[in-house]
CSV table of N, CA and C in Angstrom, one decimal:
chain,number,residue,atom,x,y,z
A,7,MET,N,-1.5,-19.8,5.3
A,7,MET,CA,-1.3,-18.4,5.4
A,7,MET,C,-1.2,-17.7,4.0
A,8,THR,N,-0.4,-18.3,3.2
A,8,THR,CA,-0.2,-17.7,1.8
A,8,THR,C,-1.5,-17.7,1.1
A,9,VAL,N,-2.3,-18.7,1.2
A,9,VAL,CA,-3.6,-18.8,0.5
A,9,VAL,C,-4.5,-17.7,1.1
A,10,LEU,N,-4.5,-17.5,2.4
A,10,LEU,CA,-5.4,-16.5,3.0
A,10,LEU,C,-5.0,-15.1,2.5
A,11,PHE,N,-3.7,-14.8,2.4
A,11,PHE,CA,-3.3,-13.5,2.0
A,11,PHE,C,-3.6,-13.3,0.5
A,12,CYS,N,-3.5,-14.3,-0.3
A,12,CYS,CA,-3.9,-14.2,-1.7
A,12,CYS,C,-5.4,-13.9,-1.8
A,13,ALA,N,-6.2,-14.6,-1.0
A,13,ALA,CA,-7.6,-14.4,-1.0
A,13,ALA,C,-8.0,-13.0,-0.6
A,14,ILE,N,-7.3,-12.4,0.4
A,14,ILE,CA,-7.6,-11.1,0.9
A,14,ILE,C,-7.2,-10.1,-0.2
A,15,LEU,N,-6.0,-10.2,-0.8
A,15,LEU,CA,-5.6,-9.3,-1.9
A,15,LEU,C,-6.5,-9.4,-3.1
A,16,LEU,N,-6.8,-10.6,-3.6
A,16,LEU,CA,-7.7,-10.7,-4.7
A,16,LEU,C,-9.1,-10.2,-4.4
A,17,GLY,N,-9.6,-10.4,-3.2
A,17,GLY,CA,-10.9,-9.9,-2.8
A,17,GLY,C,-10.9,-8.4,-2.8
A,18,LEU,N,-9.8,-7.8,-2.3
A,18,LEU,CA,-9.8,-6.3,-2.4
A,18,LEU,C,-9.8,-5.8,-3.8
A,19,ALA,N,-9.0,-6.5,-4.7
A,19,ALA,CA,-9.0,-6.1,-6.1
A,19,ALA,C,-10.4,-6.3,-6.7
A,20,ALA,N,-11.1,-7.3,-6.3
A,20,ALA,CA,-12.5,-7.6,-6.9
A,20,ALA,C,-13.5,-6.5,-6.4
A,21,ILE,N,-13.3,-6.1,-5.2
A,21,ILE,CA,-14.3,-5.1,-4.6
A,21,ILE,C,-14.0,-3.7,-5.0
A,22,ILE,N,-12.7,-3.3,-5.2
A,22,ILE,CA,-12.3,-2.0,-5.5
A,22,ILE,C,-11.7,-1.9,-6.9
A,23,PRO,N,-12.5,-1.5,-7.9
A,23,PRO,CA,-12.1,-1.5,-9.3
A,23,PRO,C,-10.7,-0.8,-9.6
A,24,PRO,N,-10.4,0.4,-9.0
A,24,PRO,CA,-9.1,1.0,-9.3
A,24,PRO,C,-7.9,0.1,-9.0
A,25,LEU,N,-8.0,-0.8,-8.1
A,25,LEU,CA,-6.9,-1.6,-7.7
A,25,LEU,C,-6.5,-2.6,-8.9
A,26,ARG,N,-7.5,-3.0,-9.7
A,26,ARG,CA,-7.3,-3.9,-10.8
A,26,ARG,C,-6.4,-3.3,-11.8
A,27,ARG,N,-6.4,-2.0,-12.0
A,27,ARG,CA,-5.6,-1.3,-13.0
A,27,ARG,C,-4.3,-0.8,-12.5
A,28,ASN,N,-4.1,-0.8,-11.2
A,28,ASN,CA,-2.9,-0.2,-10.6
A,28,ASN,C,-1.8,-1.3,-10.5
A,29,LYS,N,-0.8,-1.1,-11.4
A,29,LYS,CA,0.3,-2.0,-11.5
A,29,LYS,C,1.1,-2.1,-10.2
A,30,PHE,N,1.2,-1.0,-9.5
A,30,PHE,CA,1.9,-1.0,-8.2
A,30,PHE,C,1.2,-1.8,-7.1
A,31,TYR,N,-0.2,-1.8,-7.2
A,31,TYR,CA,-0.9,-2.7,-6.3
A,31,TYR,C,-0.6,-4.2,-6.5
A,32,LEU,N,-0.5,-4.5,-7.8
A,32,LEU,CA,-0.1,-5.9,-8.2
A,32,LEU,C,1.3,-6.2,-7.7
A,33,LEU,N,2.2,-5.3,-7.8
A,33,LEU,CA,3.6,-5.5,-7.3
A,33,LEU,C,3.5,-5.6,-5.7
A,34,ASN,N,2.7,-4.8,-5.1
A,34,ASN,CA,2.6,-4.9,-3.6
A,34,ASN,C,2.0,-6.3,-3.2
A,35,SER,N,1.0,-6.7,-4.0
A,35,SER,CA,0.4,-8.0,-3.7
A,35,SER,C,1.4,-9.1,-3.9
A,36,ALA,N,2.2,-9.1,-4.9
A,36,ALA,CA,3.2,-10.1,-5.2
A,36,ALA,C,4.2,-10.1,-4.0
A,37,LEU,N,4.6,-8.9,-3.6
A,37,LEU,CA,5.6,-8.9,-2.5
A,37,LEU,C,5.0,-9.5,-1.2
A,38,ILE,N,3.8,-9.2,-0.9
A,38,ILE,CA,3.1,-9.8,0.3
A,38,ILE,C,3.1,-11.3,0.2
A,39,VAL,N,2.7,-11.8,-1.0
A,39,VAL,CA,2.6,-13.3,-1.1
A,39,VAL,C,4.0,-13.9,-1.0
A,40,VAL,N,5.0,-13.3,-1.6
A,40,VAL,CA,6.3,-13.9,-1.5
A,40,VAL,C,6.8,-13.9,0.0
A,41,LEU,N,6.6,-12.8,0.7
A,41,LEU,CA,6.9,-12.7,2.1
A,41,LEU,C,6.2,-13.8,2.9
A,42,ALA,N,4.9,-13.9,2.7
A,42,ALA,CA,4.1,-14.9,3.4
A,42,ALA,C,4.6,-16.3,3.1
A,43,TYR,N,4.9,-16.6,1.8
A,43,TYR,CA,5.4,-17.9,1.5
A,43,TYR,C,6.7,-18.2,2.2
A,44,TYR,N,7.6,-17.2,2.2
A,44,TYR,CA,8.9,-17.4,2.8
A,44,TYR,C,8.8,-17.6,4.3
A,45,VAL,N,8.0,-16.8,5.0
A,45,VAL,CA,7.8,-17.0,6.4
A,45,VAL,C,7.1,-18.3,6.7
A,46,GLU,N,6.1,-18.7,6.0
A,46,GLU,CA,5.4,-19.9,6.2
A,46,GLU,C,6.3,-21.2,6.0
A,47,ASN,N,7.2,-21.1,5.1
A,47,ASN,CA,8.1,-22.3,4.8
A,47,ASN,C,9.4,-22.3,5.5
A,48,ASN,N,9.9,-21.1,6.0
A,48,ASN,CA,11.2,-21.1,6.5
A,48,ASN,C,11.3,-20.6,8.0
A,49,ILE,N,10.3,-19.9,8.5
A,49,ILE,CA,10.4,-19.3,9.8
A,49,ILE,C,9.4,-20.0,10.8
A,50,PHE,N,8.1,-19.8,10.5
A,50,PHE,CA,7.1,-20.5,11.4
A,50,PHE,C,5.8,-20.6,10.6
A,51,ARG,N,5.0,-21.5,11.0
A,51,ARG,CA,3.7,-21.8,10.4
A,51,ARG,C,2.6,-21.5,11.4
A,52,ILE,N,1.7,-20.7,11.0
A,52,ILE,CA,0.5,-20.4,11.9
A,52,ILE,C,-0.5,-21.5,11.7
A,53,GLN,N,-0.9,-22.1,12.8
A,53,GLN,CA,-1.8,-23.3,12.7
A,53,GLN,C,-3.2,-22.8,12.3
A,54,ASN,N,-3.8,-21.8,12.9
A,54,ASN,CA,-5.1,-21.3,12.6
A,54,ASN,C,-5.0,-20.1,11.8
A,55,ILE,N,-5.2,-20.2,10.5
A,55,ILE,CA,-5.0,-19.1,9.5
A,55,ILE,C,-5.9,-17.9,9.8
A,56,LEU,N,-7.0,-18.1,10.5
A,56,LEU,CA,-7.9,-17.0,10.7
A,56,LEU,C,-7.7,-16.4,12.1
A,57,SER,N,-6.6,-16.7,12.7
A,57,SER,CA,-6.3,-16.1,14.0
A,57,SER,C,-5.8,-14.6,13.9
A,58,TYR,N,-5.8,-14.0,15.0
A,58,TYR,CA,-5.4,-12.6,15.0
A,58,TYR,C,-3.9,-12.4,14.6
A,59,LYS,N,-3.1,-13.5,14.9
A,59,LYS,CA,-1.7,-13.5,14.5
A,59,LYS,C,-1.5,-13.4,13.0
A,60,SER,N,-2.3,-14.1,12.3
A,60,SER,CA,-2.1,-14.1,10.8
A,60,SER,C,-2.6,-12.8,10.2
A,61,ILE,N,-3.7,-12.2,10.8
A,61,ILE,CA,-4.2,-10.9,10.3
A,61,ILE,C,-3.2,-9.9,10.7
A,62,LEU,N,-2.6,-9.9,11.9
A,62,LEU,CA,-1.6,-8.9,12.3
A,62,LEU,C,-0.4,-9.0,11.4
A,63,LEU,N,0.0,-10.3,11.0
A,63,LEU,CA,1.1,-10.5,10.1
A,63,LEU,C,0.8,-9.9,8.8
A,64,PHE,N,-0.4,-10.1,8.3
A,64,PHE,CA,-0.8,-9.5,7.0
A,64,PHE,C,-0.7,-8.0,7.0
A,65,LEU,N,-1.1,-7.4,8.1
A,65,LEU,CA,-1.1,-5.9,8.2
A,65,LEU,C,0.4,-5.4,8.3
A,66,VAL,N,1.2,-6.1,9.0
A,66,VAL,CA,2.6,-5.7,9.0
A,66,VAL,C,3.2,-5.9,7.6
A,67,PHE,N,3.0,-7.0,6.9
A,67,PHE,CA,3.5,-7.1,5.6
A,67,PHE,C,2.9,-6.0,4.6
A,68,GLN,N,1.7,-5.7,4.8
A,68,GLN,CA,1.0,-4.7,4.0
A,68,GLN,C,1.7,-3.4,4.2
A,69,LEU,N,1.9,-3.0,5.4
A,69,LEU,CA,2.5,-1.7,5.7
A,69,LEU,C,3.9,-1.6,5.2
A,70,ILE,N,4.7,-2.6,5.3
A,70,ILE,CA,6.1,-2.6,4.9
A,70,ILE,C,6.1,-2.6,3.3
A,71,THR,N,5.4,-3.4,2.7
A,71,THR,CA,5.5,-3.5,1.2
A,71,THR,C,4.8,-2.3,0.5
A,72,ILE,N,3.7,-1.8,1.1
A,72,ILE,CA,3.0,-0.7,0.4
A,72,ILE,C,3.9,0.6,0.5
A,73,ASN,N,4.6,0.8,1.6
A,73,ASN,CA,5.4,2.0,1.7
A,73,ASN,C,6.6,1.8,0.8
A,74,PHE,N,7.2,0.6,0.7
A,74,PHE,CA,8.3,0.4,-0.3
A,74,PHE,C,7.8,0.6,-1.7
A,75,THR,N,6.6,0.1,-2.0
A,75,THR,CA,6.1,0.2,-3.4
A,75,THR,C,5.7,1.7,-3.7
A,76,THR,N,5.2,2.4,-2.8
A,76,THR,CA,4.9,3.8,-3.0
A,76,THR,C,6.1,4.6,-3.2
A,77,PHE,N,7.1,4.4,-2.4
A,77,PHE,CA,8.4,5.1,-2.6
A,77,PHE,C,9.0,4.8,-4.0
A,78,LEU,N,8.9,3.6,-4.4
A,78,LEU,CA,9.4,3.2,-5.7
A,78,LEU,C,8.6,3.9,-6.8
A,79,ALA,N,7.3,4.0,-6.6
A,79,ALA,CA,6.4,4.6,-7.6
A,79,ALA,C,6.7,6.1,-7.8
A,80,TYR,N,7.0,6.8,-6.7
A,80,TYR,CA,7.4,8.2,-6.7
A,80,TYR,C,8.7,8.3,-7.5
A,81,GLY,N,9.7,7.4,-7.2
A,81,GLY,CA,11.0,7.5,-7.9
A,81,GLY,C,10.8,7.3,-9.4
A,82,LEU,N,10.0,6.3,-9.8
A,82,LEU,CA,9.8,6.0,-11.2
A,82,LEU,C,9.1,7.1,-11.9
A,83,ASP,N,8.1,7.8,-11.2
A,83,ASP,CA,7.4,8.9,-11.8
A,83,ASP,C,8.3,10.1,-11.9
A,84,LYS,N,9.2,10.3,-11.0
A,84,LYS,CA,10.1,11.4,-11.1
A,84,LYS,C,11.0,11.2,-12.3
A,85,ARG,N,11.5,10.0,-12.4
A,85,ARG,CA,12.4,9.7,-13.5
A,85,ARG,C,11.7,9.9,-14.9
A,86,ALA,N,10.4,9.4,-14.9
A,86,ALA,CA,9.6,9.6,-16.1
A,86,ALA,C,9.4,11.1,-16.4
A,87,ALA,N,9.2,11.9,-15.4
A,87,ALA,CA,9.0,13.3,-15.6
A,87,ALA,C,10.3,14.0,-16.2
A,88,ILE,N,11.4,13.5,-15.7
A,88,ILE,CA,12.7,14.1,-16.2
A,88,ILE,C,12.9,13.7,-17.7
A,89,LYS,N,12.6,12.4,-18.0
A,89,LYS,CA,12.8,11.9,-19.3
A,89,LYS,C,11.7,12.2,-20.3
A,90,LYS,N,10.6,12.8,-19.7
A,90,LYS,CA,9.4,13.2,-20.5
A,90,LYS,C,8.8,11.9,-21.2
A,91,THR,N,8.6,10.9,-20.4
A,91,THR,CA,8.0,9.6,-20.9
A,91,THR,C,6.7,9.4,-20.2
A,92,TRP,N,6.2,8.2,-20.3
A,92,TRP,CA,4.9,7.8,-19.7
A,92,TRP,C,5.0,8.0,-18.2
A,93,ARG,N,4.0,8.7,-17.6
A,93,ARG,CA,3.9,9.0,-16.2
A,93,ARG,C,2.9,8.1,-15.5
A,94,ILE,N,3.1,8.0,-14.2
A,94,ILE,CA,2.2,7.2,-13.4
A,94,ILE,C,1.0,8.1,-13.1
A,95,PRO,N,-0.2,7.7,-13.3
A,95,PRO,CA,-1.4,8.5,-13.0
A,95,PRO,C,-1.4,8.9,-11.5
A,96,GLU,N,-1.9,10.1,-11.3
A,96,GLU,CA,-2.0,10.6,-9.9
A,96,GLU,C,-2.9,9.8,-9.1
A,97,ASN,N,-4.0,9.2,-9.7
A,97,ASN,CA,-4.9,8.4,-9.0
A,97,ASN,C,-4.2,7.1,-8.5
A,98,ASP,N,-3.3,6.6,-9.2
A,98,ASP,CA,-2.6,5.4,-8.8
A,98,ASP,C,-1.7,5.8,-7.5
A,99,LEU,N,-1.1,6.9,-7.6
A,99,LEU,CA,-0.3,7.3,-6.4
A,99,LEU,C,-1.1,7.6,-5.2
A,100,HIS,N,-2.3,8.2,-5.4
A,100,HIS,CA,-3.2,8.4,-4.3
A,100,HIS,C,-3.8,7.1,-3.7
A,101,THR,N,-4.0,6.2,-4.6
A,101,THR,CA,-4.5,4.9,-4.1
A,101,THR,C,-3.5,4.2,-3.3
A,102,LEU,N,-2.2,4.3,-3.7
A,102,LEU,CA,-1.2,3.7,-2.8
A,102,LEU,C,-1.1,4.4,-1.5
A,103,GLU,N,-1.2,5.7,-1.5
A,103,GLU,CA,-1.2,6.5,-0.2
A,103,GLU,C,-2.3,6.0,0.7
A,104,PHE,N,-3.5,5.9,0.1
A,104,PHE,CA,-4.7,5.5,0.9
A,104,PHE,C,-4.5,4.1,1.5
A,105,LEU,N,-3.9,3.2,0.8
A,105,LEU,CA,-3.7,1.8,1.3
A,105,LEU,C,-2.6,1.7,2.3
A,106,GLY,N,-2.1,2.8,2.8
A,106,GLY,CA,-1.1,2.8,3.9
A,106,GLY,C,0.3,3.3,3.5
A,107,GLY,N,0.4,3.7,2.2
A,107,GLY,CA,1.8,4.1,1.7
A,107,GLY,C,2.1,5.6,1.9
A,108,TRP,N,1.4,6.2,2.7
A,108,TRP,CA,1.6,7.7,2.8
A,108,TRP,C,2.9,8.0,3.4
A,109,ILE,N,3.5,7.1,4.2
A,109,ILE,CA,4.9,7.4,4.8
A,109,ILE,C,5.9,7.2,3.6
A,110,GLY,N,5.7,6.2,2.8
A,110,GLY,CA,6.6,6.0,1.6
A,110,GLY,C,6.4,7.2,0.7
A,111,ALA,N,5.2,7.7,0.5
A,111,ALA,CA,4.9,8.9,-0.3
A,111,ALA,C,5.6,10.1,0.2
A,112,TYR,N,5.6,10.3,1.5
A,112,TYR,CA,6.2,11.5,2.1
A,112,TYR,C,7.7,11.4,1.9
A,113,ILE,N,8.3,10.2,2.2
A,113,ILE,CA,9.8,10.1,2.0
A,113,ILE,C,10.1,10.2,0.5
A,114,GLY,N,9.3,9.7,-0.4
A,114,GLY,CA,9.5,9.8,-1.8
A,114,GLY,C,9.5,11.2,-2.3
A,115,GLN,N,8.5,12.0,-1.7
A,115,GLN,CA,8.4,13.4,-2.1
A,115,GLN,C,9.6,14.2,-1.7
A,116,LYS,N,10.2,13.9,-0.5
A,116,LYS,CA,11.3,14.6,0.0
A,116,LYS,C,12.6,14.1,-0.7
A,117,VAL,N,12.8,12.8,-0.9
A,117,VAL,CA,14.0,12.3,-1.5
A,117,VAL,C,14.1,12.7,-3.0
A,118,PHE,N,13.0,12.6,-3.7
A,118,PHE,CA,13.0,12.8,-5.1
A,118,PHE,C,12.6,14.3,-5.5
A,119,ARG,N,12.2,15.0,-4.5
A,119,ARG,CA,11.7,16.4,-4.7
A,119,ARG,C,10.7,16.4,-5.8
A,120,HIS,N,9.6,15.5,-5.5
A,120,HIS,CA,8.6,15.3,-6.6
A,120,HIS,C,7.2,15.5,-6.0
A,121,LYS,N,6.4,16.2,-6.7
A,121,LYS,CA,5.0,16.5,-6.3
A,121,LYS,C,4.9,17.3,-5.1
A,122,THR,N,5.9,18.1,-4.8
A,122,THR,CA,5.8,18.9,-3.5
A,122,THR,C,5.3,20.3,-3.8
A,123,ALA,N,5.4,20.8,-5.0
A,123,ALA,CA,4.9,22.2,-5.3
A,123,ALA,C,3.5,22.2,-5.8
A,124,LYS,N,3.0,21.1,-6.3
A,124,LYS,CA,1.6,21.0,-6.8
A,124,LYS,C,0.6,21.0,-5.7
A,125,LYS,N,-0.1,22.1,-5.5
A,125,LYS,CA,-1.0,22.3,-4.4
A,125,LYS,C,-2.2,21.3,-4.4
A,126,SER,N,-2.7,21.1,-5.6
A,126,SER,CA,-3.9,20.1,-5.7
A,126,SER,C,-3.5,18.7,-5.4
A,127,PHE,N,-2.3,18.3,-5.8
A,127,PHE,CA,-1.8,17.0,-5.4
A,127,PHE,C,-1.6,16.9,-3.9
A,128,GLN,N,-1.0,17.9,-3.3
A,128,GLN,CA,-0.7,17.9,-1.9
A,128,GLN,C,-2.0,17.9,-1.1
A,129,ASN,N,-3.0,18.6,-1.5
A,129,ASN,CA,-4.3,18.6,-0.8
A,129,ASN,C,-4.9,17.2,-0.9
A,130,MET,N,-4.8,16.5,-2.1
A,130,MET,CA,-5.4,15.2,-2.2
A,130,MET,C,-4.6,14.2,-1.3
A,131,TYR,N,-3.2,14.4,-1.3
A,131,TYR,CA,-2.4,13.6,-0.4
A,131,TYR,C,-2.8,13.7,1.0
A,132,LYS,N,-3.1,14.9,1.5
A,132,LYS,CA,-3.5,15.0,2.9
A,132,LYS,C,-4.9,14.4,3.1
A,133,LEU,N,-5.7,14.6,2.1
A,133,LEU,CA,-7.1,14.0,2.2
A,133,LEU,C,-7.0,12.4,2.3
A,134,MET,N,-6.1,11.8,1.5
A,134,MET,CA,-5.9,10.4,1.6
A,134,MET,C,-5.5,9.9,3.0
A,135,ILE,N,-4.6,10.7,3.6
A,135,ILE,CA,-4.2,10.4,5.0
A,135,ILE,C,-5.4,10.4,5.9
A,136,VAL,N,-6.2,11.5,5.8
A,136,VAL,CA,-7.3,11.6,6.7
A,136,VAL,C,-8.3,10.5,6.4
A,137,LEU,N,-8.6,10.2,5.2
A,137,LEU,CA,-9.5,9.1,4.8
A,137,LEU,C,-9.0,7.7,5.3
A,138,GLU,N,-7.7,7.5,5.2
A,138,GLU,CA,-7.2,6.2,5.7
A,138,GLU,C,-7.4,6.1,7.2
A,139,PHE,N,-7.2,7.2,8.0
A,139,PHE,CA,-7.4,7.1,9.4
A,139,PHE,C,-8.9,6.9,9.8
A,140,ILE,N,-9.7,7.6,9.0
A,140,ILE,CA,-11.2,7.4,9.2
A,140,ILE,C,-11.6,5.9,8.9
A,141,ALA,N,-11.0,5.3,7.8
A,141,ALA,CA,-11.3,3.9,7.5
A,141,ALA,C,-10.8,3.0,8.6
A,142,ILE,N,-9.6,3.3,9.1
A,142,ILE,CA,-9.0,2.4,10.2
A,142,ILE,C,-9.9,2.5,11.4
A,143,TRP,N,-10.3,3.8,11.8
A,143,TRP,CA,-11.2,4.0,12.9
A,143,TRP,C,-12.5,3.2,12.7
A,144,GLY,N,-13.1,3.3,11.5
A,144,GLY,CA,-14.3,2.6,11.2
A,144,GLY,C,-14.2,1.1,11.3
A,145,LEU,N,-13.1,0.5,10.9
A,145,LEU,CA,-12.9,-0.9,11.0
A,145,LEU,C,-12.7,-1.3,12.4
A,146,LEU,N,-11.9,-0.6,13.2
A,146,LEU,CA,-11.7,-0.9,14.6
A,146,LEU,C,-13.1,-0.8,15.3
A,147,LYS,N,-13.9,0.1,15.0
A,147,LYS,CA,-15.2,0.3,15.6
A,147,LYS,C,-16.1,-0.9,15.2
A,148,PHE,N,-16.0,-1.3,14.0
A,148,PHE,CA,-16.8,-2.4,13.5
A,148,PHE,C,-16.5,-3.7,14.1
A,149,PHE,N,-15.2,-3.9,14.4
A,149,PHE,CA,-14.8,-5.2,15.0
A,149,PHE,C,-14.8,-5.1,16.5
A,150,GLY,N,-15.3,-4.0,17.1
A,150,GLY,CA,-15.4,-3.9,18.5
A,150,GLY,C,-14.1,-3.7,19.3
A,151,LEU,N,-13.1,-3.2,18.6
A,151,LEU,CA,-11.8,-2.9,19.2
A,151,LEU,C,-11.7,-1.5,19.8
A,152,LEU,N,-12.7,-0.7,19.6
A,152,LEU,CA,-12.8,0.6,20.1
A,152,LEU,C,-14.0,0.8,20.9
């Protein structure tokens, strides 16, 4: 299972160039691999790694870790804004939102009061949510689940 998850995450990074430069995607990938390793060695082992259970487990891990990572990114960016140091590029934040971290982004915006007044950022944030749902709908349609 850990090997499959590594292959999926590396494959995504190979296919989507912005992911290679996004440090928070790398953090997210590391968290998923650690979770998969822990579950595989301490809780249960999935016999058929290509089963729907392993894919579902990957999606659950992805949603949990990407929202945590996105929330963390918003907090670090707010701290950097206050200290006037290096900032996280908006494209990186939007990439995290598109990958499923829009809930973490929403909570991060509210908790840290960050990026809430900038209209162009908010418009792109809303577009990322719409694009994510379109991508999910397309994947479900492709796999015949709709």
